[in-house]
């Protein structure tokens, strides 16, 4: 081959390879260039989203930074936190943005609408505010919108109908308002629609009946009205429908809902529904949970209910108007765990077929007209013995009668609560009761039981409540009963025929809060062990017995007792000065004894006393003037003693309807008494005339006084019987031992402890600074370090105020300061910080609103017992600040984020940056100071008088505490969008109190406690809690409850309602 030919061939080869490489480069450029451009567009959208986020405490967006056009793996936006690119056809395009539970604050940028391949947007459980961007309608590929658990406001955009592929629209737990857009029914792929816990109004759109793929329909806790559209009967794929707590929804339950053959969960409780319960509901064989409670519904339970609901696990039809019988077929519903039919008009016997419910855990049939007349009817007890998981049995307030059969002890040994009060049961309490080793509450009050108290009850070591009052039980109290039941919090043996002396072993009952032994025939002296039980916080009643001797001086150890009744015995001697130590006392009854001497002046310390009866004794001396200074005293009976001299005219003595002094040798007083005038030299003349005059006056006002006394007694017993179910809050874990001495720390040590105050250790940002988590020294002690932002106006004053307050206080429920640091940082700038003990469970806000929390606080909710315990801890800290220091301290900024929780869920109040000392604590104006010093506080918690330039005071703290208490049990912030146009969290609860108190209660709390308490018990407990909260948030400072009173009442709630 010639050279020319060779060159041609070589040129051809080179040219072919050149063309091949060129073609490859062109093809590669064609593919890469759009990816770069598209990725750049997605990047700009994400960076714009980041720019709209004002708070990122976890630094999840820290790595989101411009890639400057790079497309290598290291810089690809698909590697950013929360970003996914899962499309194979369109590599590098963002298909999902998932940033759940990161505590992000700010607004949602409309720029996200530029993520044109986005199919999943999940920003749930953050603190995002603002409205839902209208531009989301441009995301035609969008399938999932999950924005639940934020603070979004505004309306649901109607333009979301353009998202034709939408399968999930989750907007629950926000502040959305307006109506549910009817045109969303055009999103035919929708499977989940959840707008629960918002403030939506209007009706349920009938057009939603066309969403044939809808599986979950959540409308719970809104303000919806109208009725349930019959068109929803077309939702053939529906698995769950929750329209509960739309209190004005109203209307009937459509019969066509019975066509929902796949329905698993149906909850319509507290929805204002009326009419008859459609029989068709009981034919939905797929139902697992059915809750129709607290509606104006009527009807009967179908005879074949157990056959037509074979999968039912929870059946709640309480507080309705059910009639008829409980069908025997209920025994066929073998998966049933909870059966609550209480507060209806059911009649007849309880079919023994319930014994076939092997998984039954809770049976509540109280407040009906059920009966067991004959021995064969009591086969129920034999049958229930087959329910091996039963832990709560409530049959109170029915018509059960006859002898309690031996089969009663056939109940499962694991049963924890038995309530059979207010029936007609006779016979004796079987000694075999001791086999129920796990029994915690036994309530058999107001029956006709006889015999003695079995010794075997002493073996029930877990028992916390025993009530057999109102029976015919005789004999003595077994000494081992009180010696062994050391967990007992409630013991009521009143209104029986018990006799003998009180065992000294009562001293072992270190948890007893209520003790009632009244109306028996106990004799001997009152053991000092009984009146030494400092755990007695609510009620001690030993009245109407035959006790003799003097009142033991050890009674002064009952420092938290609210009610003491020793009346109608044979007690003698003088009234002990030790009673003055019972500064929580509200009701004191000593009448009908043989007490002598004068009323001790020291009783003037009982500032909270409301009712005092010392009548029918042998007391003498002048009527004490200090009684007129007890501002809460509204009933006073000193009649039939040997008092003489003038009757005061101030205070309680200013109203003749509130006190009684008949049968004494007294003079003066208000004119209505028509007593003789007092002479300077002779106050004892014409005794017969005085006695007659007083007697006439006594007859005139006697009826009124009797009414007042009955009111006092009613209040006492209402408190005593807050619930027959007495539960005790257990705090067994010890609080970790804290450092006892202040230590000196330098800036360098704090810098080292926090890794240079890194963002990873930032745990909170406040008005005047930031809080970091740190580890000190070689010991590895975890601390919280509050670094002041000295550029912020007021930060310096806040630091000084907090140092001054913390320098002089020490209490188990206040956050302990380890040291303060005031120096210069490495740049020579002023540096100020406070170092506290670290609270691993963070602040209360993270727990009250768990859907927007993170970590442990988002994994579970606070139980009722924990909430009451925390409320008590906070109240104890306030009581200490206000009344137990060298000068009262007003916190001025009590709110949920300033309540911190340690490892044992014990609450500690912190952040004293706005606190103020109040000087002159003994004067009438001692508890106040001017607000001109610039009190700020937090919107929603500031008492109304501060906003009008009123004085700061301990009552202002009580108001903030009341708001916090309302928030704790409603799970609504005081700034909730619901509270507009003059509405407030106080008026919200007040409007529901007392008849509709459960409407205001946090529904998640109600649902959680359904396994621990029956509905009636929880309602009674919530009544007590909200009563305290409403009294604390009265508009007038003087009308607000004292902290010690709040402590006493909440302690009673804890002891009565804790599981």
XYZ file of C-alpha atoms in Angstrom, residues 316-863:
548
model
C -68.161 3.140 74.447
C -71.787 4.205 74.578
C -71.776 6.094 77.895
C -73.735 9.159 79.036
C -76.441 8.660 76.436
C -80.046 7.563 76.863
C -79.715 3.862 76.260
C -82.597 1.743 77.488
C -83.404 -1.912 77.545
C -81.110 -4.770 78.482
C -77.511 -5.731 77.894
C -77.818 -8.483 75.272
C -76.489 -11.929 76.139
C -74.885 -12.033 72.700
C -72.265 -9.573 73.959
C -70.372 -12.671 74.989
C -69.731 -13.432 71.318
C -67.598 -10.292 70.953
C -64.613 -12.191 72.297
C -62.066 -9.511 71.373
C -63.736 -6.877 73.554
C -61.292 -5.126 75.918
C -63.325 -2.158 77.156
C -67.062 -2.039 77.665
C -68.333 1.282 79.026
C -72.100 1.685 79.143
C -72.281 3.804 82.290
C -74.682 6.687 82.903
C -77.614 5.321 80.915
C -80.970 3.736 81.786
C -80.135 0.095 81.224
C -82.233 -2.429 83.131
C -82.323 -6.096 83.964
C -79.459 -8.372 84.846
C -75.917 -8.317 83.521
C -75.778 -11.454 81.393
C -73.232 -13.986 82.656
C -72.174 -14.311 79.017
C -69.746 -11.458 79.666
C -67.593 -14.171 81.201
C -66.722 -15.268 77.696
C -64.863 -12.002 77.123
C -61.430 -13.350 77.961
C -59.653 -10.133 76.933
C -61.964 -7.792 78.907
C -59.915 -5.254 80.876
C -62.453 -2.654 81.946
C -66.185 -3.035 82.615
C -68.049 0.119 83.623
C -71.798 -0.194 84.091
C -72.311 2.260 86.950
C -75.228 4.700 87.129
C -77.819 2.477 85.485
C -80.792 0.484 86.792
C -79.234 -2.946 86.557
C -80.143 -5.508 89.174
C -79.228 -8.875 90.619
C -82.107 -10.091 92.775
C -81.702 -13.825 93.041
C -78.765 -16.088 93.688
C -78.723 -17.263 90.097
C -78.435 -13.666 88.929
C -75.167 -13.375 90.804
C -73.725 -15.909 88.372
C -72.219 -12.745 86.921
C -69.460 -12.981 89.513
C -68.693 -16.550 88.553
C -68.636 -15.549 84.913
C -66.349 -12.572 85.461
C -63.874 -14.949 87.021
C -63.132 -16.098 83.489
C -62.044 -12.604 82.474
C -58.407 -13.078 83.389
C -57.347 -9.591 82.238
C -60.042 -7.634 84.080
C -58.498 -4.871 86.185
C -61.421 -2.435 86.704
C -65.006 -3.319 87.610
C -67.533 -0.509 88.193
C -71.084 -1.482 89.181
C -71.890 1.411 91.552
C -75.300 3.109 91.745
C -77.436 0.307 90.388
C -80.059 -1.935 92.023
C -77.969 -4.946 92.913
C -79.300 -6.547 96.063
C -79.071 -9.647 98.172
C -76.125 -11.392 99.716
C -72.789 -10.906 98.025
C -72.128 -14.474 96.842
C -68.960 -16.458 97.556
C -68.338 -16.341 93.826
C -67.342 -12.711 94.338
C -63.861 -13.942 95.136
C -63.716 -15.777 91.825
C -62.746 -12.554 90.102
C -59.286 -12.602 88.612
C -56.513 -12.153 91.153
C -55.141 -9.375 88.970
C -58.125 -7.085 89.491
C -57.123 -3.637 90.728
C -60.349 -1.651 91.156
C -63.760 -2.770 92.437
C -66.561 -0.207 92.719
C -69.928 -1.452 94.016
C -71.079 1.567 96.032
C -74.718 2.582 96.503
C -76.461 -0.697 95.858
C -78.472 -2.947 98.198
C -75.891 -5.605 98.825
C -76.021 -7.514 102.116
C -74.065 -10.329 103.717
C -70.458 -10.081 104.804
C -67.113 -9.279 103.234
C -65.542 -12.654 102.581
C -62.104 -13.326 104.129
C -61.146 -14.627 100.692
C -60.961 -11.000 99.560
C -57.319 -11.293 100.497
C -56.620 -13.349 97.388
C -56.824 -10.212 95.235
C -53.155 -9.472 95.749
C -53.121 -6.619 93.223
C -56.252 -4.853 94.500
C -55.716 -1.115 94.847
C -59.231 0.253 95.383
C -62.164 -1.462 97.091
C -65.366 0.603 97.334
C -68.435 -1.076 98.892
C -69.949 1.998 100.542
C -73.643 2.630 101.135
C -74.847 -0.955 101.105
C -76.153 -3.231 103.886
C -73.035 -5.277 104.629
C -72.612 -6.687 108.122
C -70.023 -8.756 109.970
C -66.474 -7.674 110.657
C -63.597 -6.348 108.601
C -61.637 -9.420 107.471
C -58.050 -9.613 108.722
C -57.047 -10.820 105.277
C -57.439 -7.319 103.825
C -54.197 -6.558 105.640
C -52.433 -8.666 103.010
C -53.408 -6.326 100.181
C -50.181 -4.347 100.312
C -50.883 -2.344 97.144
C -54.217 -0.995 98.338
C -54.530 2.770 98.260
C -58.296 3.204 98.748
C -60.743 1.378 101.042
C -64.323 2.591 101.493
C -66.869 0.454 103.366
C -68.755 3.389 104.899
C -72.510 3.419 105.294
C -72.919 -0.254 106.185
C -73.577 -2.265 109.368
C -70.054 -3.549 109.922
C -69.188 -4.222 113.566
C -66.235 -5.302 115.698
C -62.874 -3.611 115.944
C -60.355 -2.392 113.398
C -57.843 -5.199 112.900
C -54.461 -3.812 114.060
C -52.674 -5.505 111.173
C -55.013 -3.799 108.710
C -53.471 -0.409 109.311
C -50.013 -1.718 110.107
C -49.618 -3.435 106.739
C -51.517 -1.137 104.376
C -48.789 1.483 104.323
C -49.753 2.669 100.813
C -53.311 3.500 101.848
C -54.273 7.056 100.915
C -58.013 6.884 101.593
C -59.755 5.022 104.419
C -63.451 5.519 105.130
C -65.045 3.320 107.793
C -67.686 5.865 108.807
C -71.342 5.161 109.547
C -70.913 1.621 110.817
C -71.070 -0.065 114.242
C -67.340 -0.369 114.841
C -66.091 -0.098 118.400
C -63.027 -0.382 120.595
C -59.963 1.809 120.497
C -58.050 3.019 117.488
C -54.945 0.878 116.970
C -51.668 2.706 117.531
C -50.450 1.009 114.364
C -52.194 3.804 112.462
C -48.855 5.526 112.752
C -47.535 3.275 109.986
C -49.912 4.757 107.402
C -47.509 7.332 106.024
C -49.473 7.998 102.837
C -52.952 8.465 104.276
C -54.608 11.676 103.055
C -58.239 11.054 104.056
C -59.322 9.245 107.226
C -62.970 9.059 108.237
C -63.967 7.011 111.289
C -67.041 9.074 112.194
C -70.423 7.771 113.358
C -69.158 4.641 115.061
C -68.659 3.683 118.722
C -64.909 4.033 119.063
C -63.735 4.824 122.583
C -60.591 5.550 124.583
C -58.213 8.374 123.870
C -57.234 9.643 120.465
C -53.838 8.052 119.776
C -51.074 10.540 119.173
C -49.974 8.336 116.274
C -53.137 9.301 114.380
C -52.774 13.045 114.828
C -49.080 12.799 113.942
C -49.749 11.657 110.381
C -48.428 14.600 108.407
C -49.695 12.969 105.194
C -53.258 13.801 106.268
C -53.840 16.709 103.924
C -57.552 16.678 103.207
C -59.776 15.231 105.865
C -59.655 13.754 109.388
C -63.058 12.969 110.853
C -63.347 11.245 114.242
C -66.718 12.783 115.127
C -69.738 11.091 116.708
C -67.816 8.505 118.688
C -67.063 8.120 122.416
C -63.475 9.363 122.526
C -62.368 10.816 125.837
C -59.328 12.554 127.259
C -57.681 15.633 125.825
C -56.810 16.553 122.279
C -53.190 15.384 121.844
C -50.689 18.182 121.352
C -49.247 16.157 118.460
C -52.186 17.445 116.432
C -49.884 20.308 115.499
C -48.082 17.978 113.106
C -51.074 17.973 110.744
C -49.703 21.079 109.102
C -51.390 20.476 105.725
C -54.780 19.292 106.963
C -57.807 21.075 105.527
C -60.655 19.620 107.604
C -60.543 18.425 111.235
C -63.737 17.144 112.862
C -63.527 15.925 116.480
C -67.090 16.906 117.335
C -69.616 15.046 119.448
C -67.268 13.004 121.587
C -66.322 13.278 125.286
C -63.086 15.180 124.861
C -61.989 17.311 127.798
C -59.195 19.666 128.743
C -58.218 22.846 126.964
C -57.941 23.549 123.281
C -54.256 22.908 122.527
C -52.132 25.761 121.231
C -50.703 23.258 118.770
C -53.813 23.720 116.605
C -52.341 27.054 115.560
C -49.775 25.151 113.494
C -52.488 23.823 111.178
C -52.243 26.822 108.902
C -53.890 25.017 106.001
C -57.033 24.476 108.065
C -60.340 25.569 106.546
C -62.898 23.673 108.626
C -62.562 22.991 112.365
C -65.339 21.276 114.309
C -64.975 20.725 118.060
C -68.605 21.076 119.154
C -70.377 18.680 121.487
C -67.450 17.925 123.805
C -66.388 18.937 127.339
C -63.594 21.331 126.475
C -62.729 24.049 128.980
C -60.679 27.237 129.176
C -60.288 29.997 126.657
C -59.934 29.942 122.925
C -56.153 30.296 122.416
C -55.023 33.588 120.923
C -52.571 31.564 118.807
C -55.470 30.334 116.644
C -55.325 33.737 114.982
C -52.716 32.179 112.679
C -55.409 30.068 110.993
C -55.866 32.670 108.289
C -57.731 30.369 105.890
C -60.372 29.226 108.364
C -63.875 29.223 106.864
C -66.022 27.270 109.334
C -65.431 27.076 113.106
C -67.797 25.332 115.508
C -66.970 25.153 119.231
C -70.548 25.094 120.504
C -71.807 22.947 123.390
C -68.602 22.873 125.410
C -67.524 24.514 128.680
C -65.342 27.209 127.172
C -65.101 30.522 128.962
C -63.555 33.964 128.863
C -64.274 36.757 126.403
C -65.249 36.192 122.816
C -61.844 36.517 121.086
C -61.582 39.638 118.973
C -59.036 37.965 116.669
C -61.879 35.900 115.196
C -63.073 39.101 113.549
C -59.784 39.334 111.630
C -60.164 35.955 109.892
C -61.310 37.266 106.528
C -62.519 33.932 105.128
C -64.502 32.906 108.184
C -68.177 32.724 107.191
C -69.594 30.374 109.833
C -68.880 30.664 113.566
C -70.757 28.848 116.301
C -69.782 29.552 119.916
C -73.206 28.850 121.420
C -73.865 27.163 124.742
C -70.546 27.791 126.439
C -69.607 30.177 129.262
C -68.326 33.132 127.259
C -68.913 36.569 128.668
C -68.254 40.174 127.787
C -68.767 42.081 124.575
C -69.342 40.532 121.165
C -67.075 42.073 118.493
C -68.720 43.831 115.580
C -66.108 43.477 112.855
C -65.517 40.683 110.349
C -67.756 37.658 110.764
C -69.443 39.396 113.724
C -70.753 42.111 111.424
C -73.393 39.769 109.957
C -75.702 38.121 112.480
C -76.520 35.388 109.989
C -72.947 34.071 110.053
C -72.334 33.533 113.777
C -74.136 32.060 116.747
C -73.555 32.957 120.402
C -76.740 31.724 122.128
C -76.445 30.319 125.620
C -73.587 32.573 126.770
C -73.316 35.670 128.977
C -72.418 38.155 126.313
C -73.384 41.714 125.507
C -73.079 44.313 122.768
C -72.572 43.134 119.207
C -74.532 44.186 116.150
C -78.020 45.536 116.723
C -79.737 42.525 115.144
C -78.725 40.404 118.150
C -80.687 42.695 120.493
C -78.163 41.963 123.251
C -77.933 44.283 126.256
C -75.392 47.038 126.082
C -72.113 46.399 127.808
C -71.414 48.495 130.922
C -67.882 49.388 131.795
C -68.100 47.865 135.281
C -70.678 45.107 135.022
C -71.035 42.777 132.122
C -72.890 40.116 134.031
C -76.122 41.756 135.190
C -79.617 40.548 134.360
C -78.386 37.214 133.035
C -81.901 35.863 132.606
C -82.882 38.762 130.346
C -79.763 38.250 128.235
C -80.356 34.534 127.857
C -83.943 35.070 126.770
C -82.927 37.778 124.327
C -80.209 35.611 122.812
C -82.601 32.686 122.597
C -85.126 34.798 120.650
C -82.398 35.907 118.258
C -81.188 32.335 117.981
C -84.601 31.128 116.898
C -84.789 33.950 114.362
C -81.524 33.127 112.639
C -81.326 29.443 113.484
C -82.644 28.250 110.143
C -80.123 30.318 108.251
C -77.243 29.126 110.423
C -78.311 25.539 109.981
C -78.236 26.096 106.246
C -74.728 27.568 106.446
C -73.556 24.653 108.581
C -75.029 22.183 106.127
C -73.184 24.025 103.359
C -69.910 23.657 105.262
C -70.496 19.965 105.821
C -71.502 19.502 102.207
C -68.296 21.155 101.030
C -66.309 18.892 103.362
C -67.919 15.757 102.089
C -67.830 16.903 98.497
C -64.092 17.182 98.873
C -63.869 13.891 100.707
C -65.753 12.127 97.958
C -64.127 13.801 94.968
C -64.091 10.214 93.867
C -64.249 6.853 95.558
C -61.268 5.889 93.432
C -58.207 7.007 95.383
C -54.989 6.839 93.452
C -51.531 7.813 94.648
C -48.834 9.507 92.622
C -45.592 7.583 93.007
C -42.279 9.348 92.932
C -39.948 6.599 94.071
C -36.819 7.609 92.278
C -34.609 9.908 94.366
C -33.778 13.326 93.031
C -30.120 13.260 92.010
C -27.882 14.769 94.650
C -26.782 18.246 93.665
C -23.591 20.123 94.384
C -23.847 21.730 97.791
C -21.256 24.482 97.394
C -21.005 27.261 94.818
C -17.976 26.907 92.614
C -16.002 29.545 90.753
C -15.855 29.078 87.004
C -13.963 31.076 84.433
C -15.018 31.976 80.930
C -12.500 29.448 79.602
C -14.086 26.646 81.621
C -17.558 27.491 80.354
C -16.206 27.814 76.814
C -14.661 24.370 77.151
C -17.774 22.886 78.774
C -19.936 23.862 75.777
C -17.454 23.138 72.986
C -17.099 26.830 72.361
C -20.807 27.544 72.829
C -21.470 25.443 69.758
C -24.853 25.278 68.050
C -24.966 21.556 68.799
C -25.163 22.380 72.515
C -27.741 25.165 72.151
C -30.919 24.031 73.907
C -32.919 27.239 74.128
C -33.117 30.916 73.273
C -34.853 33.432 75.545
C -35.521 37.141 75.740
C -32.138 38.027 77.225
C -29.838 35.256 76.132
C -29.188 31.681 75.081
C -29.005 28.465 77.096
C -26.373 25.851 76.377
C -25.866 22.326 77.604
C -22.419 21.764 79.051
C -20.238 19.287 80.911
C -18.074 20.556 83.755
C -14.624 19.315 84.693
C -13.410 15.799 85.220
C -16.552 14.829 87.115
C -18.608 15.199 83.958
C -21.426 17.048 85.697
C -24.057 18.137 83.183
C -25.192 21.729 83.540
C -27.293 24.327 81.764
C -25.462 27.589 81.075
C -27.482 30.723 80.440
C -25.352 33.266 78.565
C -26.724 36.811 78.647
C -26.929 38.831 75.449
C -25.718 42.106 76.932
C -26.606 43.996 73.745
C -30.253 43.309 74.489
C -31.881 46.132 76.442
C -32.695 44.933 79.961
C -30.342 41.944 79.958
C -28.042 43.476 82.579
C -30.973 44.202 84.900
C -32.300 40.703 84.303
C -28.953 39.212 85.301
C -28.782 41.261 88.500
C -32.392 40.480 89.418
C -31.866 36.779 88.925
C -28.637 36.768 90.933
C -30.325 38.621 93.777
C -33.304 36.270 93.812
C -31.292 33.064 93.535
C -28.845 34.221 96.207
C -31.519 34.106 98.883
C -33.739 31.137 97.971
C -33.403 27.373 98.131
C -36.248 24.966 97.513
C -36.601 21.515 96.004
C -38.913 22.839 93.267
C -36.737 25.755 92.205
C -33.970 25.329 89.660
C -30.707 25.291 91.583
C -28.048 27.771 90.539
C -24.537 26.366 90.761
C -22.710 29.601 90.169
C -22.741 32.929 88.363
C -19.971 34.117 86.087
C -19.282 37.798 85.468
C -16.033 38.370 83.577
C -14.692 39.076 80.078
C -14.567 36.759 77.102
C -11.478 36.094 74.957
C -12.160 39.265 72.967
C -12.281 41.476 76.038
C -16.070 41.927 75.942
C -18.223 41.749 79.051
C -19.497 38.236 79.695
C -22.212 37.236 82.140
C -23.671 33.777 82.625
C -25.606 31.722 85.133
C -24.912 28.025 85.599
C -27.791 25.779 86.662
C -28.290 22.095 87.261
C -29.253 20.425 84.004
C -32.825 19.219 83.556
C -32.752 16.213 81.199
C -36.488 16.305 80.473
C -36.303 19.908 79.289
C -39.175 22.318 79.802
C -42.870 21.705 80.283
C -43.770 23.218 76.918
C -42.173 20.293 75.100
C -44.430 17.924 77.018
C -47.684 19.864 76.956
C -47.573 20.008 73.183
C -45.957 16.660 72.305
C -46.797 16.767 68.626
C -44.429 19.687 68.253
C -41.745 18.347 70.499
C -38.692 16.277 69.813
C -36.917 13.365 71.385
C -38.330 11.828 74.545
C -40.969 14.497 74.996
C -42.500 13.594 71.668
C -42.518 9.856 72.305
C -45.320 9.955 74.872
C -47.718 12.354 76.514
C -47.989 13.444 80.124
C -50.387 11.330 82.143
